[in-house]
């Protein structure tokens, strides 16, 4: 009798597993190294009204700043632009965290399990902002720490998958610049890529790009990490007093989005 019951249990579990895979046929997760699940964080990021409001607020304020700057300075077309980060600034990758319950910790895992899948959705307010910049005559550059040197076993590159995903989501952009993890000694440092936008210094050891643009003035930066902004480093910025002058650009050319899922802040000591 016990053997019969055990057989029924095994068959039942097998059927349930097949049903679960049928419901989510494309769910493939990277190996997890963390025992600390992110349920509450993921729940807030995916399902809270506050998250939607914060993104809309940041992009509304950014749009107002850009309109005001253009009205004040009357720049010639294609002499200025904006820079946006991609992950959790332009595209929402929380589908992966929701399905897998953890981060893709290695960069190659992120590229294979997240970037190549092209399932990420545009975040609230970003599409309208990129369209606005184009209407006003500016460039939109997307600068990300995604590994542009990654080539999936399917033959698709990280850059190709990123561009396709952005186009699917109707994000307007003029160029995409990714990190080069194979050659760069500091692939998390975006400053060389910012210099490519502002000064035309495209270094193949530091970055991988879709195309080059003429050097131009960047009037606004958008990101979810303090290191998405020129010359800011997490370790030093975290140590600044709350009322420091170093934060004065935020709201006036620098616009930060919420990301409680991951970031350079994770290396900070708890206080």
Short mmCIF file of C-alpha atoms in Angstrom, two decimals:
data_model
loop_
_atom_site.label_atom_id
_atom_site.label_comp_id
_atom_site.label_asym_id
_atom_site.label_seq_id
_atom_site.Cartn_x
_atom_site.Cartn_y
_atom_site.Cartn_z
CA UNK A 1 0.00 0.00 0.00
CA UNK A 2 2.84 2.37 0.91
CA UNK A 3 4.51 1.67 -2.43
CA UNK A 4 1.29 2.45 -4.24
CA UNK A 5 0.86 5.72 -2.34
CA UNK A 6 4.47 6.71 -3.02
CA UNK A 7 4.00 5.99 -6.70
CA UNK A 8 0.89 8.17 -6.78
CA UNK A 9 2.77 11.01 -5.04
CA UNK A 10 5.64 10.83 -7.53
CA UNK A 11 3.24 10.81 -10.49
CA UNK A 12 1.29 13.75 -9.03
CA UNK A 13 4.45 15.80 -8.48
CA UNK A 14 5.59 15.02 -12.00
CA UNK A 15 2.28 16.22 -13.42
CA UNK A 16 2.39 19.42 -11.34
CA UNK A 17 5.92 20.16 -12.50
CA UNK A 18 4.90 19.72 -16.14
CA UNK A 19 1.90 22.02 -15.65
CA UNK A 20 4.11 24.69 -14.05
CA UNK A 21 6.55 24.52 -16.97
CA UNK A 22 3.67 24.69 -19.44
CA UNK A 23 2.43 27.88 -17.76
CA UNK A 24 5.90 29.47 -17.97
CA UNK A 25 7.69 27.75 -20.86
CA UNK A 26 10.36 30.46 -21.20
CA UNK A 27 11.28 30.72 -17.52
CA UNK A 28 14.96 29.80 -17.16
CA UNK A 29 16.87 30.94 -14.10
CA UNK A 30 20.55 31.40 -13.41
CA UNK A 31 22.10 29.36 -10.57
CA UNK A 32 21.31 31.12 -7.27
CA UNK A 33 23.96 31.76 -4.64
CA UNK A 34 21.75 33.64 -2.19
CA UNK A 35 19.63 32.25 0.62
CA UNK A 36 18.04 35.67 1.16
CA UNK A 37 15.02 35.91 -1.08
CA UNK A 38 13.72 39.22 -2.34
CA UNK A 39 9.96 38.70 -2.09
CA UNK A 40 9.10 42.00 -0.36
CA UNK A 41 11.46 44.05 -2.52
CA UNK A 42 10.18 42.46 -5.72
CA UNK A 43 6.58 42.89 -4.54
CA UNK A 44 7.13 46.62 -3.99
CA UNK A 45 8.91 47.11 -7.29
CA UNK A 46 6.34 45.24 -9.34
CA UNK A 47 3.08 45.94 -7.56
CA UNK A 48 3.23 49.22 -5.64
CA UNK A 49 1.55 52.46 -6.72
CA UNK A 50 4.50 54.30 -5.13
CA UNK A 51 6.94 52.80 -7.63
CA UNK A 52 4.80 53.94 -10.57
CA UNK A 53 4.40 57.39 -9.07
CA UNK A 54 8.14 57.80 -8.42
CA UNK A 55 9.08 56.94 -12.01
CA UNK A 56 6.43 59.24 -13.43
CA UNK A 57 7.52 61.97 -11.05
CA UNK A 58 11.20 61.70 -12.00
CA UNK A 59 10.49 61.70 -15.72
CA UNK A 60 7.97 64.53 -15.39
CA UNK A 61 10.50 66.67 -13.52
CA UNK A 62 13.17 65.73 -16.03
CA UNK A 63 10.90 66.69 -18.93
CA UNK A 64 10.06 70.03 -17.32
CA UNK A 65 13.76 70.74 -16.77
CA UNK A 66 14.60 69.90 -20.40
CA UNK A 67 11.79 72.10 -21.74
CA UNK A 68 12.92 74.98 -19.54
CA UNK A 69 16.56 74.57 -20.56
CA UNK A 70 15.72 74.54 -24.27
CA UNK A 71 13.42 77.56 -23.93
CA UNK A 72 16.14 79.47 -22.10
CA UNK A 73 19.15 78.57 -24.26
CA UNK A 74 17.60 78.12 -27.74
CA UNK A 75 20.19 75.51 -28.80
CA UNK A 76 20.68 74.46 -32.42
CA UNK A 77 19.35 70.98 -33.18
CA UNK A 78 21.72 68.08 -32.49
CA UNK A 79 24.10 70.13 -30.36
CA UNK A 80 22.80 68.75 -27.08
CA UNK A 81 21.27 65.63 -25.60
CA UNK A 82 20.47 63.47 -22.59
CA UNK A 83 21.94 60.25 -21.21
CA UNK A 84 19.89 57.44 -19.69
CA UNK A 85 20.90 54.22 -18.01
CA UNK A 86 19.02 51.14 -19.25
CA UNK A 87 18.33 48.57 -16.50
CA UNK A 88 15.73 49.72 -13.96
CA UNK A 89 15.90 53.21 -15.52
CA UNK A 90 14.62 52.59 -19.03
CA UNK A 91 13.76 48.87 -18.97
CA UNK A 92 12.12 46.94 -16.14
CA UNK A 93 13.84 43.57 -15.52
CA UNK A 94 11.70 42.63 -12.53
CA UNK A 95 10.01 39.85 -14.54
CA UNK A 96 13.21 37.86 -14.04
CA UNK A 97 13.48 38.56 -10.31
CA UNK A 98 9.80 37.68 -9.88
CA UNK A 99 10.09 34.37 -11.67
CA UNK A 100 13.47 33.36 -10.25
CA UNK A 101 13.38 34.94 -6.77
CA UNK A 102 16.99 36.09 -6.96
CA UNK A 103 19.45 38.16 -8.99
CA UNK A 104 21.57 36.93 -11.87
CA UNK A 105 24.81 37.62 -9.99
CA UNK A 106 27.37 37.02 -12.72
CA UNK A 107 27.40 39.41 -15.69
CA UNK A 108 27.37 36.50 -18.14
CA UNK A 109 24.29 35.11 -16.37
CA UNK A 110 22.55 38.48 -16.60
CA UNK A 111 23.26 38.72 -20.32
CA UNK A 112 22.15 35.13 -21.03
CA UNK A 113 19.09 34.95 -18.77
CA UNK A 114 17.87 38.57 -18.95
CA UNK A 115 19.30 40.59 -21.87
CA UNK A 116 19.08 37.92 -24.57
CA UNK A 117 15.47 37.09 -23.59
CA UNK A 118 14.28 40.62 -24.54
CA UNK A 119 11.31 40.41 -22.15
CA UNK A 120 11.91 43.68 -20.28
CA UNK A 121 9.26 46.40 -20.44
CA UNK A 122 9.65 50.17 -20.66
CA UNK A 123 9.30 51.87 -17.29
CA UNK A 124 6.61 54.51 -16.63
CA UNK A 125 7.37 57.86 -18.26
CA UNK A 126 10.56 56.97 -20.13
CA UNK A 127 9.08 56.57 -23.61
CA UNK A 128 7.42 59.99 -23.46
CA UNK A 129 10.65 61.60 -22.27
CA UNK A 130 12.74 60.14 -25.09
CA UNK A 131 10.15 61.24 -27.65
CA UNK A 132 10.18 64.75 -26.13
CA UNK A 133 13.95 65.08 -26.43
CA UNK A 134 13.77 64.18 -30.12
CA UNK A 135 10.95 66.63 -30.77
CA UNK A 136 13.00 69.39 -29.17
CA UNK A 137 16.04 68.56 -31.30
CA UNK A 138 18.24 66.62 -28.86
CA UNK A 139 20.05 63.30 -28.88
CA UNK A 140 19.19 60.36 -26.62
CA UNK A 141 22.16 58.22 -25.59
CA UNK A 142 21.66 55.03 -23.58
CA UNK A 143 24.74 54.20 -21.50
CA UNK A 144 24.67 50.90 -19.64
CA UNK A 145 26.90 48.50 -17.70
CA UNK A 146 25.54 45.61 -19.73
CA UNK A 147 28.44 43.64 -21.19
CA UNK A 148 28.67 44.59 -24.84
CA UNK A 149 31.36 41.96 -25.45
CA UNK A 150 28.95 39.13 -24.61
CA UNK A 151 27.93 36.81 -27.45
CA UNK A 152 25.30 34.22 -26.57
CA UNK A 153 25.64 30.63 -27.74
CA UNK A 154 22.76 31.39 -30.10
CA UNK A 155 25.02 33.91 -31.83
CA UNK A 156 23.09 36.97 -30.63
CA UNK A 157 25.17 39.71 -29.01
CA UNK A 158 24.15 41.64 -25.93
CA UNK A 159 24.15 44.85 -27.96
CA UNK A 160 21.81 43.41 -30.61
CA UNK A 161 19.41 42.03 -28.01
CA UNK A 162 19.40 45.32 -26.09
CA UNK A 163 18.63 47.38 -29.19
CA UNK A 164 15.85 45.01 -30.27
CA UNK A 165 14.25 45.12 -26.80
CA UNK A 166 14.38 48.93 -26.72
CA UNK A 167 12.78 49.16 -30.16
CA UNK A 168 10.06 46.70 -29.16
CA UNK A 169 9.24 49.02 -26.27
CA UNK A 170 9.14 52.14 -28.50
CA UNK A 171 12.01 53.86 -26.72
CA UNK A 172 13.49 56.57 -28.94
CA UNK A 173 17.30 56.67 -28.96
CA UNK A 174 20.25 57.65 -31.11
CA UNK A 175 22.95 55.38 -29.74
CA UNK A 176 23.60 52.63 -27.21
CA UNK A 177 26.96 52.34 -25.40
CA UNK A 178 27.70 49.26 -23.30
CA UNK A 179 30.65 48.16 -21.18
CA UNK A 180 33.41 45.91 -22.51
CA UNK A 181 33.96 43.33 -19.78
CA UNK A 182 36.55 41.41 -21.78
CA UNK A 183 38.97 44.31 -22.20
CA UNK A 184 38.14 47.02 -19.65
CA UNK A 185 39.87 46.97 -16.27
CA UNK A 186 36.96 48.90 -14.74
CA UNK A 187 33.79 47.97 -16.66
CA UNK A 188 31.52 49.40 -13.94
CA UNK A 189 33.01 52.87 -14.43
CA UNK A 190 30.74 54.76 -16.82
CA UNK A 191 32.87 57.90 -17.03
CA UNK A 192 34.77 56.76 -20.16
CA UNK A 193 31.41 56.17 -21.85
CA UNK A 194 30.14 59.56 -20.73
CA UNK A 195 33.28 61.07 -22.28
CA UNK A 196 32.46 59.29 -25.53
CA UNK A 197 29.14 61.14 -25.64
CA UNK A 198 30.47 64.57 -24.65
CA UNK A 199 33.94 64.49 -26.27
CA UNK A 200 33.77 61.77 -28.92
CA UNK A 201 36.38 59.57 -27.18
CA UNK A 202 35.20 56.09 -28.20
CA UNK A 203 37.73 53.65 -26.73
CA UNK A 204 37.15 50.03 -27.93
CA UNK A 205 38.95 48.71 -24.85
CA UNK A 206 36.41 50.41 -22.59
CA UNK A 207 33.13 50.12 -24.44
CA UNK A 208 31.03 48.65 -27.22
CA UNK A 209 28.75 51.00 -29.14
CA UNK A 210 25.99 50.83 -31.72
CA UNK A 211 27.21 53.93 -33.57
CA UNK A 212 29.04 57.17 -32.93
CA UNK A 213 27.45 60.60 -32.55
CA UNK A 214 29.08 64.01 -32.85
CA UNK A 215 30.31 65.26 -29.45
CA UNK A 216 27.59 67.30 -27.77
CA UNK A 217 26.49 68.87 -24.51
CA UNK A 218 24.61 66.56 -22.15
CA UNK A 219 22.02 68.57 -20.23
CA UNK A 220 20.44 65.75 -18.21
CA UNK A 221 21.34 62.32 -16.84
CA UNK A 222 18.86 59.67 -15.66
CA UNK A 223 19.80 56.60 -13.61
CA UNK A 224 18.93 54.31 -10.72
CA UNK A 225 22.50 54.10 -9.38
CA UNK A 226 24.55 57.00 -8.03
CA UNK A 227 27.29 55.85 -10.40
CA UNK A 228 25.01 56.56 -13.37
CA UNK A 229 26.05 60.19 -12.89
CA UNK A 230 29.45 61.64 -13.89
CA UNK A 231 32.22 61.43 -11.28
CA UNK A 232 29.92 60.04 -8.56
CA UNK A 233 31.17 56.99 -6.67
CA UNK A 234 29.03 55.11 -4.16
CA UNK A 235 31.67 54.92 -1.44
CA UNK A 236 32.36 58.66 -1.39
CA UNK A 237 28.81 59.84 -2.14
CA UNK A 238 27.42 57.71 0.68
CA UNK A 239 29.77 59.47 3.11
CA UNK A 240 28.52 62.95 2.16
CA UNK A 241 26.34 64.72 4.76
CA UNK A 242 22.63 64.84 3.92
CA UNK A 243 22.75 68.59 3.21
CA UNK A 244 25.95 68.49 1.13
CA UNK A 245 26.31 70.72 -1.91
CA UNK A 246 27.40 67.70 -3.97
CA UNK A 247 23.77 66.63 -4.26
CA UNK A 248 22.59 70.02 -5.53
CA UNK A 249 22.42 68.88 -9.17
CA UNK A 250 19.75 66.31 -8.43
CA UNK A 251 16.48 67.71 -9.70
CA UNK A 252 18.45 70.13 -11.91
CA UNK A 253 20.01 67.95 -14.61
CA UNK A 254 20.45 64.78 -12.56
CA UNK A 255 17.38 62.59 -12.02
CA UNK A 256 17.52 59.40 -9.98
CA UNK A 257 15.03 56.50 -10.12
CA UNK A 258 14.28 54.03 -7.29
CA UNK A 259 15.91 50.59 -7.37
CA UNK A 260 15.77 48.54 -4.15
CA UNK A 261 16.59 45.32 -6.04
CA UNK A 262 20.34 45.74 -6.49
CA UNK A 263 23.04 48.37 -6.94
CA UNK A 264 26.39 49.69 -5.81
CA UNK A 265 24.72 50.60 -2.49
CA UNK A 266 24.85 46.92 -1.50
CA UNK A 267 28.56 47.28 -0.67
CA UNK A 268 27.89 50.02 1.92
CA UNK A 269 28.24 49.16 5.59
CA UNK A 270 25.00 49.01 7.54
CA UNK A 271 24.48 51.93 9.92
#
